[in-house]
Every structure is written in structure tokens, then in C-alpha cells.
mmCIF file of C-alpha atoms in Angstrom:
data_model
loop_
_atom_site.group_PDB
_atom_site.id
_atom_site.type_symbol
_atom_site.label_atom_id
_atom_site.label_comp_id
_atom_site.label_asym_id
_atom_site.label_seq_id
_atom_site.Cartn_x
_atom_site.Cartn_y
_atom_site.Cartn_z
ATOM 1 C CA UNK O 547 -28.163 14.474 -5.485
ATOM 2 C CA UNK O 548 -26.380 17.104 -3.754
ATOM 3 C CA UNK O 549 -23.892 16.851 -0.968
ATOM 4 C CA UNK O 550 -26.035 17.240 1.950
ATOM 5 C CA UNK O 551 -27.874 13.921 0.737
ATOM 6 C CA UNK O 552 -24.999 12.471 0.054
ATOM 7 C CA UNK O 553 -24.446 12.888 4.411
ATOM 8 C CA UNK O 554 -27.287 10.493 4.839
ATOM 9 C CA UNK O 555 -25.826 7.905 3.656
ATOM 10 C CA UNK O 556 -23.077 8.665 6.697
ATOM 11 C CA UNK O 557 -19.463 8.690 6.654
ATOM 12 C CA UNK O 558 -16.854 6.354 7.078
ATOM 13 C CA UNK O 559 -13.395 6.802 9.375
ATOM 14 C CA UNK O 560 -10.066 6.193 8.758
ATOM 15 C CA UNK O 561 -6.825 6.514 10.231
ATOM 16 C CA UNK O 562 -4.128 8.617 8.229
ATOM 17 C CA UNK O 563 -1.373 6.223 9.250
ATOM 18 C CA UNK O 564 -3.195 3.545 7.532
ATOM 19 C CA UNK O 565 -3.729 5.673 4.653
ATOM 20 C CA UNK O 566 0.088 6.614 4.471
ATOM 21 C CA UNK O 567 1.529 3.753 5.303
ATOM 22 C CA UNK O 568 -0.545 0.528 4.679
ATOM 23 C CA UNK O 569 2.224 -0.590 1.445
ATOM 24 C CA UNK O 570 4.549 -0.644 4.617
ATOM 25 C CA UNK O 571 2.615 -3.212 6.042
ATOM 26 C CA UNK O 572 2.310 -5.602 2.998
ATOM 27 C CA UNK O 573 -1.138 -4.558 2.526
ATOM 28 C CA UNK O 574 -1.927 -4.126 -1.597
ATOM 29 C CA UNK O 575 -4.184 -2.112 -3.246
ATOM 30 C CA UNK O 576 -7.084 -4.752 -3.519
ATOM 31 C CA UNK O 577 -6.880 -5.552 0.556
ATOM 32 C CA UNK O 578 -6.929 -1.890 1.406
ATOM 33 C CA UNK O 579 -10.236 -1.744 -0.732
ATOM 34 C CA UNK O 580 -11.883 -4.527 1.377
ATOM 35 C CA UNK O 581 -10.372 -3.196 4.405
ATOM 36 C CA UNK O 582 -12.383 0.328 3.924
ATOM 37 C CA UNK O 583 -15.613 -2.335 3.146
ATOM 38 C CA UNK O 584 -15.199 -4.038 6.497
ATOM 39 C CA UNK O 585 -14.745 -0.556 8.723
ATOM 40 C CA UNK O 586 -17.897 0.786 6.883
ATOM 41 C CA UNK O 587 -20.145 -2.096 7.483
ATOM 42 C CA UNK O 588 -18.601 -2.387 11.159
ATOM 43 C CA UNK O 589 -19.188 1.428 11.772
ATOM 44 C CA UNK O 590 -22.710 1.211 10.554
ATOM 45 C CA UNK O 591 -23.156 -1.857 13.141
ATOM 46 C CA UNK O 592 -22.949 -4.524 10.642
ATOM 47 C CA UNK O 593 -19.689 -6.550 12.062
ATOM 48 C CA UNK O 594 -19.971 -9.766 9.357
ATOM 49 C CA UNK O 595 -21.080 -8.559 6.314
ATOM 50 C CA UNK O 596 -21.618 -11.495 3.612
ATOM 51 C CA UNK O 597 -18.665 -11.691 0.511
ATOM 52 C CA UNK O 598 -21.931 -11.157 -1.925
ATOM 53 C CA UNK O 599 -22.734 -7.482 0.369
ATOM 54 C CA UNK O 600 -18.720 -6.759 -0.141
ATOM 55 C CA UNK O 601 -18.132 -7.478 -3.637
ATOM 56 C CA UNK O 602 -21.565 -5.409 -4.605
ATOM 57 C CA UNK O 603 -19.384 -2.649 -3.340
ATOM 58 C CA UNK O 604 -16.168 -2.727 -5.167
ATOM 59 C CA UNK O 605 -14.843 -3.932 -8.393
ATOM 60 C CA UNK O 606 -14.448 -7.381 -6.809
ATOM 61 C CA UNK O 607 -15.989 -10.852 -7.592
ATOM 62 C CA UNK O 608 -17.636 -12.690 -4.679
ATOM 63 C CA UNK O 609 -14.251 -15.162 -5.031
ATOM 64 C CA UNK O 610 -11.736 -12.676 -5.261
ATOM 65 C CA UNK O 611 -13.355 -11.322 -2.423
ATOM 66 C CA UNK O 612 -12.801 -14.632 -0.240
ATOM 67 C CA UNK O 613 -9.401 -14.381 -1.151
ATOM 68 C CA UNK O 614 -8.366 -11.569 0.361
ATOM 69 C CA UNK O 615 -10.442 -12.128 3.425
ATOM 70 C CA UNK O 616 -8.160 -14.982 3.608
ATOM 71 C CA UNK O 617 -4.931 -13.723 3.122
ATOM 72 C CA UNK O 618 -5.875 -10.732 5.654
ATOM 73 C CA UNK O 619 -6.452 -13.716 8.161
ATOM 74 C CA UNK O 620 -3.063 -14.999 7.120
ATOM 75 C CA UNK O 621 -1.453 -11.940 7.510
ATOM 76 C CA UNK O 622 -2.323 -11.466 11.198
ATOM 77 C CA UNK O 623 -4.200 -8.473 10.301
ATOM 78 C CA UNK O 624 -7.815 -10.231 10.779
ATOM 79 C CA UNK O 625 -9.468 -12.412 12.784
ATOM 80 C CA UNK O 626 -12.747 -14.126 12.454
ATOM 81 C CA UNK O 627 -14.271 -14.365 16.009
ATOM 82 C CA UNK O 628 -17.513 -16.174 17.135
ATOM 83 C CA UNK O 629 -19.745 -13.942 19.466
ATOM 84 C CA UNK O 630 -22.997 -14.327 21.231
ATOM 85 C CA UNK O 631 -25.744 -12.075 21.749
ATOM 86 C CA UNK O 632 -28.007 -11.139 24.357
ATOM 87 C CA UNK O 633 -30.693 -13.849 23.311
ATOM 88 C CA UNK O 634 -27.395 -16.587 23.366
ATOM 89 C CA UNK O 635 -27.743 -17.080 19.783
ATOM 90 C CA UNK O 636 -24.252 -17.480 18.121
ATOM 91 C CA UNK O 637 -22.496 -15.900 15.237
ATOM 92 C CA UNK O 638 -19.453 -14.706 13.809
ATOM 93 C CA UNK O 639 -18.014 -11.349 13.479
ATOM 94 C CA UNK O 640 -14.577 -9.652 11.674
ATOM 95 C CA UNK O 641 -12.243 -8.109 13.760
ATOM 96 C CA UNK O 642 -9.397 -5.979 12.592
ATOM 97 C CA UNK O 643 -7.542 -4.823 15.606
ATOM 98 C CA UNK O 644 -4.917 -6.890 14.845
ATOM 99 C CA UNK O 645 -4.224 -4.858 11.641
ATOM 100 C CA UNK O 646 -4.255 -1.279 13.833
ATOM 101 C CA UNK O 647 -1.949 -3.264 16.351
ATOM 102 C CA UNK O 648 0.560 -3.935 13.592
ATOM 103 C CA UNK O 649 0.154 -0.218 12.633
ATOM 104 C CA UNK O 650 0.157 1.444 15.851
ATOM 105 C CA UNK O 651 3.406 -0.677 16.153
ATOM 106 C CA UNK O 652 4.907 0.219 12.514
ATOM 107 C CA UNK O 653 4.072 4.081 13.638
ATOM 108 C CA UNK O 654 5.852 3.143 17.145
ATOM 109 C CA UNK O 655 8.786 1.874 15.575
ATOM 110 C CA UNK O 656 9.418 4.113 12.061
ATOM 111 C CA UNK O 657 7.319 7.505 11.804
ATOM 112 C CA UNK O 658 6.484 8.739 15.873
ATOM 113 C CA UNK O 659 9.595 10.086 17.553
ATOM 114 C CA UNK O 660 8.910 10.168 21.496
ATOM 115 C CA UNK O 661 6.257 12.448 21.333
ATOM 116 C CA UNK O 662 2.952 12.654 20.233
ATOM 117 C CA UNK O 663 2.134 13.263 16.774
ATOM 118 C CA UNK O 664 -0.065 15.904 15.457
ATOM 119 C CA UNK O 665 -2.190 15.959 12.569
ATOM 120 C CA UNK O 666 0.284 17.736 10.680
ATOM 121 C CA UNK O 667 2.745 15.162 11.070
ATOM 122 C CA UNK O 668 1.049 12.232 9.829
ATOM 123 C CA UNK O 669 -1.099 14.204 6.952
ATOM 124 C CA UNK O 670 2.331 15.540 5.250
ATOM 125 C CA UNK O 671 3.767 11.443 5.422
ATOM 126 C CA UNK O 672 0.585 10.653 2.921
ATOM 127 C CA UNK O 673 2.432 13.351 0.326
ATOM 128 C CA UNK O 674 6.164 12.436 1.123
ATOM 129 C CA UNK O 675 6.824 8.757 2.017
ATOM 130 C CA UNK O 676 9.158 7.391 -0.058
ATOM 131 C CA UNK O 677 6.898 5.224 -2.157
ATOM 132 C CA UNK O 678 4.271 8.363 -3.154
ATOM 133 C CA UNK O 679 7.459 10.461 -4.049
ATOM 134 C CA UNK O 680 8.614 7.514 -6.373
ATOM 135 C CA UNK O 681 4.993 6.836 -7.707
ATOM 136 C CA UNK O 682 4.848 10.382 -9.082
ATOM 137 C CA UNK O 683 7.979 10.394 -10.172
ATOM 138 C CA UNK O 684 7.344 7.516 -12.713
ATOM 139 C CA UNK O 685 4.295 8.996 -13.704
ATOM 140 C CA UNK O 686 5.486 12.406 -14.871
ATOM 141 C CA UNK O 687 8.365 10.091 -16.711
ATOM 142 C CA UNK O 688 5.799 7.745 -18.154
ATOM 143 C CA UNK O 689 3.284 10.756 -18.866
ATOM 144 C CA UNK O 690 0.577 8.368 -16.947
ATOM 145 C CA UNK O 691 -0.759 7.187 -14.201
ATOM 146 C CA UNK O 692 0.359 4.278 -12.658
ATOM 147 C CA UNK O 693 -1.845 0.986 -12.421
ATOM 148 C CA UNK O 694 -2.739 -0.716 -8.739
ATOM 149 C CA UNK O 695 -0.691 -3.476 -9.809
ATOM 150 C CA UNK O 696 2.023 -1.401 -10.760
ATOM 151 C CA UNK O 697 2.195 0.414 -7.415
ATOM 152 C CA UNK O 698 2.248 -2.482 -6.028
ATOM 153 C CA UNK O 699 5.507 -3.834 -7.851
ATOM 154 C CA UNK O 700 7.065 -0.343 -6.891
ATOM 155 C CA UNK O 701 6.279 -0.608 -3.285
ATOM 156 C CA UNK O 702 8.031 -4.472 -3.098
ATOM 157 C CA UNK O 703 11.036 -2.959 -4.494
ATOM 158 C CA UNK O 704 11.402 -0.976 -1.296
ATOM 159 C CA UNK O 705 10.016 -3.451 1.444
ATOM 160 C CA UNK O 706 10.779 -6.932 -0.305
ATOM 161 C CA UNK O 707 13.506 -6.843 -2.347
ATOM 162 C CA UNK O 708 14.998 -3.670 -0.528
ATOM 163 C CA UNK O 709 16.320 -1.336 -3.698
ATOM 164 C CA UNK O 710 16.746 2.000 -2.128
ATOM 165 C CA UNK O 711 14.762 4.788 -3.616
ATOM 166 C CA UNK O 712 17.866 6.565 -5.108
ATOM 167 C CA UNK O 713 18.497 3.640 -7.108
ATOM 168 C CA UNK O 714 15.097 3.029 -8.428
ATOM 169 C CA UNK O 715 15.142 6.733 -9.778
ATOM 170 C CA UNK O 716 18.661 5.416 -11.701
ATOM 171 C CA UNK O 717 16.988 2.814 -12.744
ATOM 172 C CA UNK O 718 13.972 4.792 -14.199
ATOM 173 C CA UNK O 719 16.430 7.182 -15.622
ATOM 174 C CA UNK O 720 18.269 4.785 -17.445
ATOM 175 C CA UNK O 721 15.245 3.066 -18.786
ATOM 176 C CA UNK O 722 13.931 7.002 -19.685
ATOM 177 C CA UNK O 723 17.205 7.422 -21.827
ATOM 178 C CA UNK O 724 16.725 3.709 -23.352
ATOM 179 C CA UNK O 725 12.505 5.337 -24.147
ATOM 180 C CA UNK O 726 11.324 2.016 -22.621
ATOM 181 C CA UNK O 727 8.524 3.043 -20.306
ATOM 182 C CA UNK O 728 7.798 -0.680 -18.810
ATOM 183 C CA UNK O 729 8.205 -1.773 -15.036
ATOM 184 C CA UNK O 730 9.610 -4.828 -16.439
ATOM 185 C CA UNK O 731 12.370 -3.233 -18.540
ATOM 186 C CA UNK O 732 13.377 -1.145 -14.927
ATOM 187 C CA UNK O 733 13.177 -4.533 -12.827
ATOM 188 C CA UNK O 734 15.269 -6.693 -14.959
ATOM 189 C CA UNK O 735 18.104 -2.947 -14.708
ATOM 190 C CA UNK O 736 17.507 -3.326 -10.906
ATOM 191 C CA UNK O 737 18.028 -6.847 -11.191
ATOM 192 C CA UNK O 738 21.281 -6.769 -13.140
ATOM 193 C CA UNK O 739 22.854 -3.770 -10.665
ATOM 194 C CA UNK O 740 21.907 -6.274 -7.370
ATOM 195 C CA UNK O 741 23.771 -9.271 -9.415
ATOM 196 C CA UNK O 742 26.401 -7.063 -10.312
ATOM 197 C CA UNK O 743 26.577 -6.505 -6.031
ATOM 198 C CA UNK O 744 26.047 -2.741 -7.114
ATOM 199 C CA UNK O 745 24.564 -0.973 -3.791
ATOM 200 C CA UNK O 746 25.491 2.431 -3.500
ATOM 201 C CA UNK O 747 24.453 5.378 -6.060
ATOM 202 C CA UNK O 748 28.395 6.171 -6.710
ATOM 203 C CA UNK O 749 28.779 1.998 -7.405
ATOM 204 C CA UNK O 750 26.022 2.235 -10.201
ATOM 205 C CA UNK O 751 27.336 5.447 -11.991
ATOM 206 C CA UNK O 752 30.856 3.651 -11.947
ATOM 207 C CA UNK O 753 29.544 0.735 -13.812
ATOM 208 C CA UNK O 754 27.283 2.487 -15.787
ATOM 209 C CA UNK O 755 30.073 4.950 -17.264
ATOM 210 C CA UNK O 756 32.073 1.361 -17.857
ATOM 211 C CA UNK O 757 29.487 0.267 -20.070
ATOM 212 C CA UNK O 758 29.251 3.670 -22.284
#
């Protein structure tokens, strides 16, 4: 199959901002995935697709599925809405404009500076937010890529437990010198510095030179 069959199966669309910044929005890996499921369906006119028709087209069971349907409902970022058609039979129907209302808010509020954006501006965010720059970073140190679930533990370090990118990269040097490669190893340094009340870059190098 070549790649003008591959067009009749259609295409599906996506904003960049949602691309670049969903992590920012406490949105993992595995939501994202069912996310993309629900705007395809929707854009091909199917607005409640069943958990079987959504798990047949990722990596997810039919439960885990139902899961994250219900934590996107939890989040604020979905709603499940009942609707009736033109004959006045009634159904039910997802709806994720809450989850572009969030982002167009994020964007509002952290990325869009009183004018409006071109493409330019929110393609080069996908290549240099914070969390991408940190992600390769730890891969060319760990000479791998990085697991969803591991991404994931890097991105709460930023927007849960609020490490500053400068001293993640400490920590991952440290744990580099120490040849532990392990997200573990670097959380429990991170952990230490933030009991130690370490916060700035110049605070860490003081205590680390201390312990040498």
C-alpha cells in the first residue's frame, strides 16, 4: 500500500499546542493516545465510539480504556453529553471542548504574548519546551530512549513537584558521575537537595563540594 491509499483512509487534525504542551496540562502519555482516538472517530462523524472500537486501536485493554475515559471526565477535560437526533431518539456523545478550553487558556496565560501566534511560534515550542529539552538530554546520557512512563515522571518533576530544569540536569549529572542510569536513583538526589531546602543551582554546587 502506497501513500496515496493510505489518504483514503483520511486524516486526522490536531492542534500543535496540544501536541507541545499537553504534559503542561496533566495529560500523560496513555490519555493523549485516547485523546487522538476520540478526535478521529469525532472527525469521521462518529461522536461515541464504544471502549471495544477504542482499544482495537491502541495498545489499550477495553478496561484500561474506561479508565482514562474516566479520569479525562475527572479532569475537566471531557464531558459525556446526551443528544437527540432528528428522529428524537436519544444518545450520548464525547465532547472535548473543555480540554481545548483549558488549552486555549494555558496558551493565553504561558506561551501567546499579546499578539497572535504564527505557525512558527508554536511548531519551534514542540522542539524547545523545557520538558523535550530535558527528555533528550537524559537520553543521550542514558544512550536510550526514554519509556512513556518515564516521561511522565520527568514531566511531574517540573509541574508537580516543581524542580527547576537546571537542577534536574545536576541531578542527572551527578547520577552520570555515580554510572547509575535509573530515574529512581535521580529522584531520591532531587529528593535529598529539596530536604536539604537546596533551591538555587549555586545552593546545590555548595553542598555538593561539602560532601567531596
Amino acid at each position: 500500500m502506497n501513500y496515496n491509499n493510505y489518504r483514503e483512509l483520511g486524516f486526522t487534525t490536531l492542534p500543535n499546542g496540544l501536541i507541545a504542551y499537553y504534559s503542561q496540562l496533566q495529560i500523560s502519555d496513555a490519555q493523549l493516545i485516547l485523546i487522538i482516538q476520540l478526535e478521529a472517530f469525532s472527525q469521521r462523524g462518529e461522536f461515541f465510539p464504544s471502549n471495544e472500537k477504542l482499544a482495537a486501536n491502541t495498545n489499550l485493554s477495553v478496561r484500561d480504556v474506561g479508565t482514562l475515559i474516566q479520569q479525562l471526565i475527572d479532569q475537566n477535560l471531557l464531558t459525556l453529553e446526551q443528544v437527540t437526533d432528528t428522529s428524537g431518539k436519544i444518545g450520548n456523545r464525547y465532547n472535548l471542548r473543555p480540554l481545548y478550553n483549558k488549552l486555549d487558556e494555558y496558551l493565553d496565560q504561558h506561551i501567546l504574548i499579546k499578539h497572535k501566534p504564527n505557525i512558527t511560534e508554536i511548531t519551534d515550542n514542540l522542539n524547545n519546551s523545557p520538558i523535550n529539552q530535558l527528555t533528550r538530554r537524559f537520553e543521550i546520557e542514558f544512550g536510550r530512549y526514554l519509556s512513556p512512563i518515564e516521561k511522565q515522571e520527568l514531566a511531574s518533576w517540573i509541574n508537580i513537584d516543581h524542580y527547576s530544569p537546571k537542577m534536574i540536569e545536576l541531578a542527572l549529572r551527578e547520577a552520570v558521575l555515580s554510572q547509575v542510569y535509573s530515574l529512581k536513583y535521580i529522584d531520591r538526589i532531587l529528593l535529598n537537595w529539596q530536604n536539604h531546602n537546596l533551591k538555587t543551582e549555586e545552593d546545590i554546587e555548595n553542598f555538593l563540594r561539602r560532601g567531596r
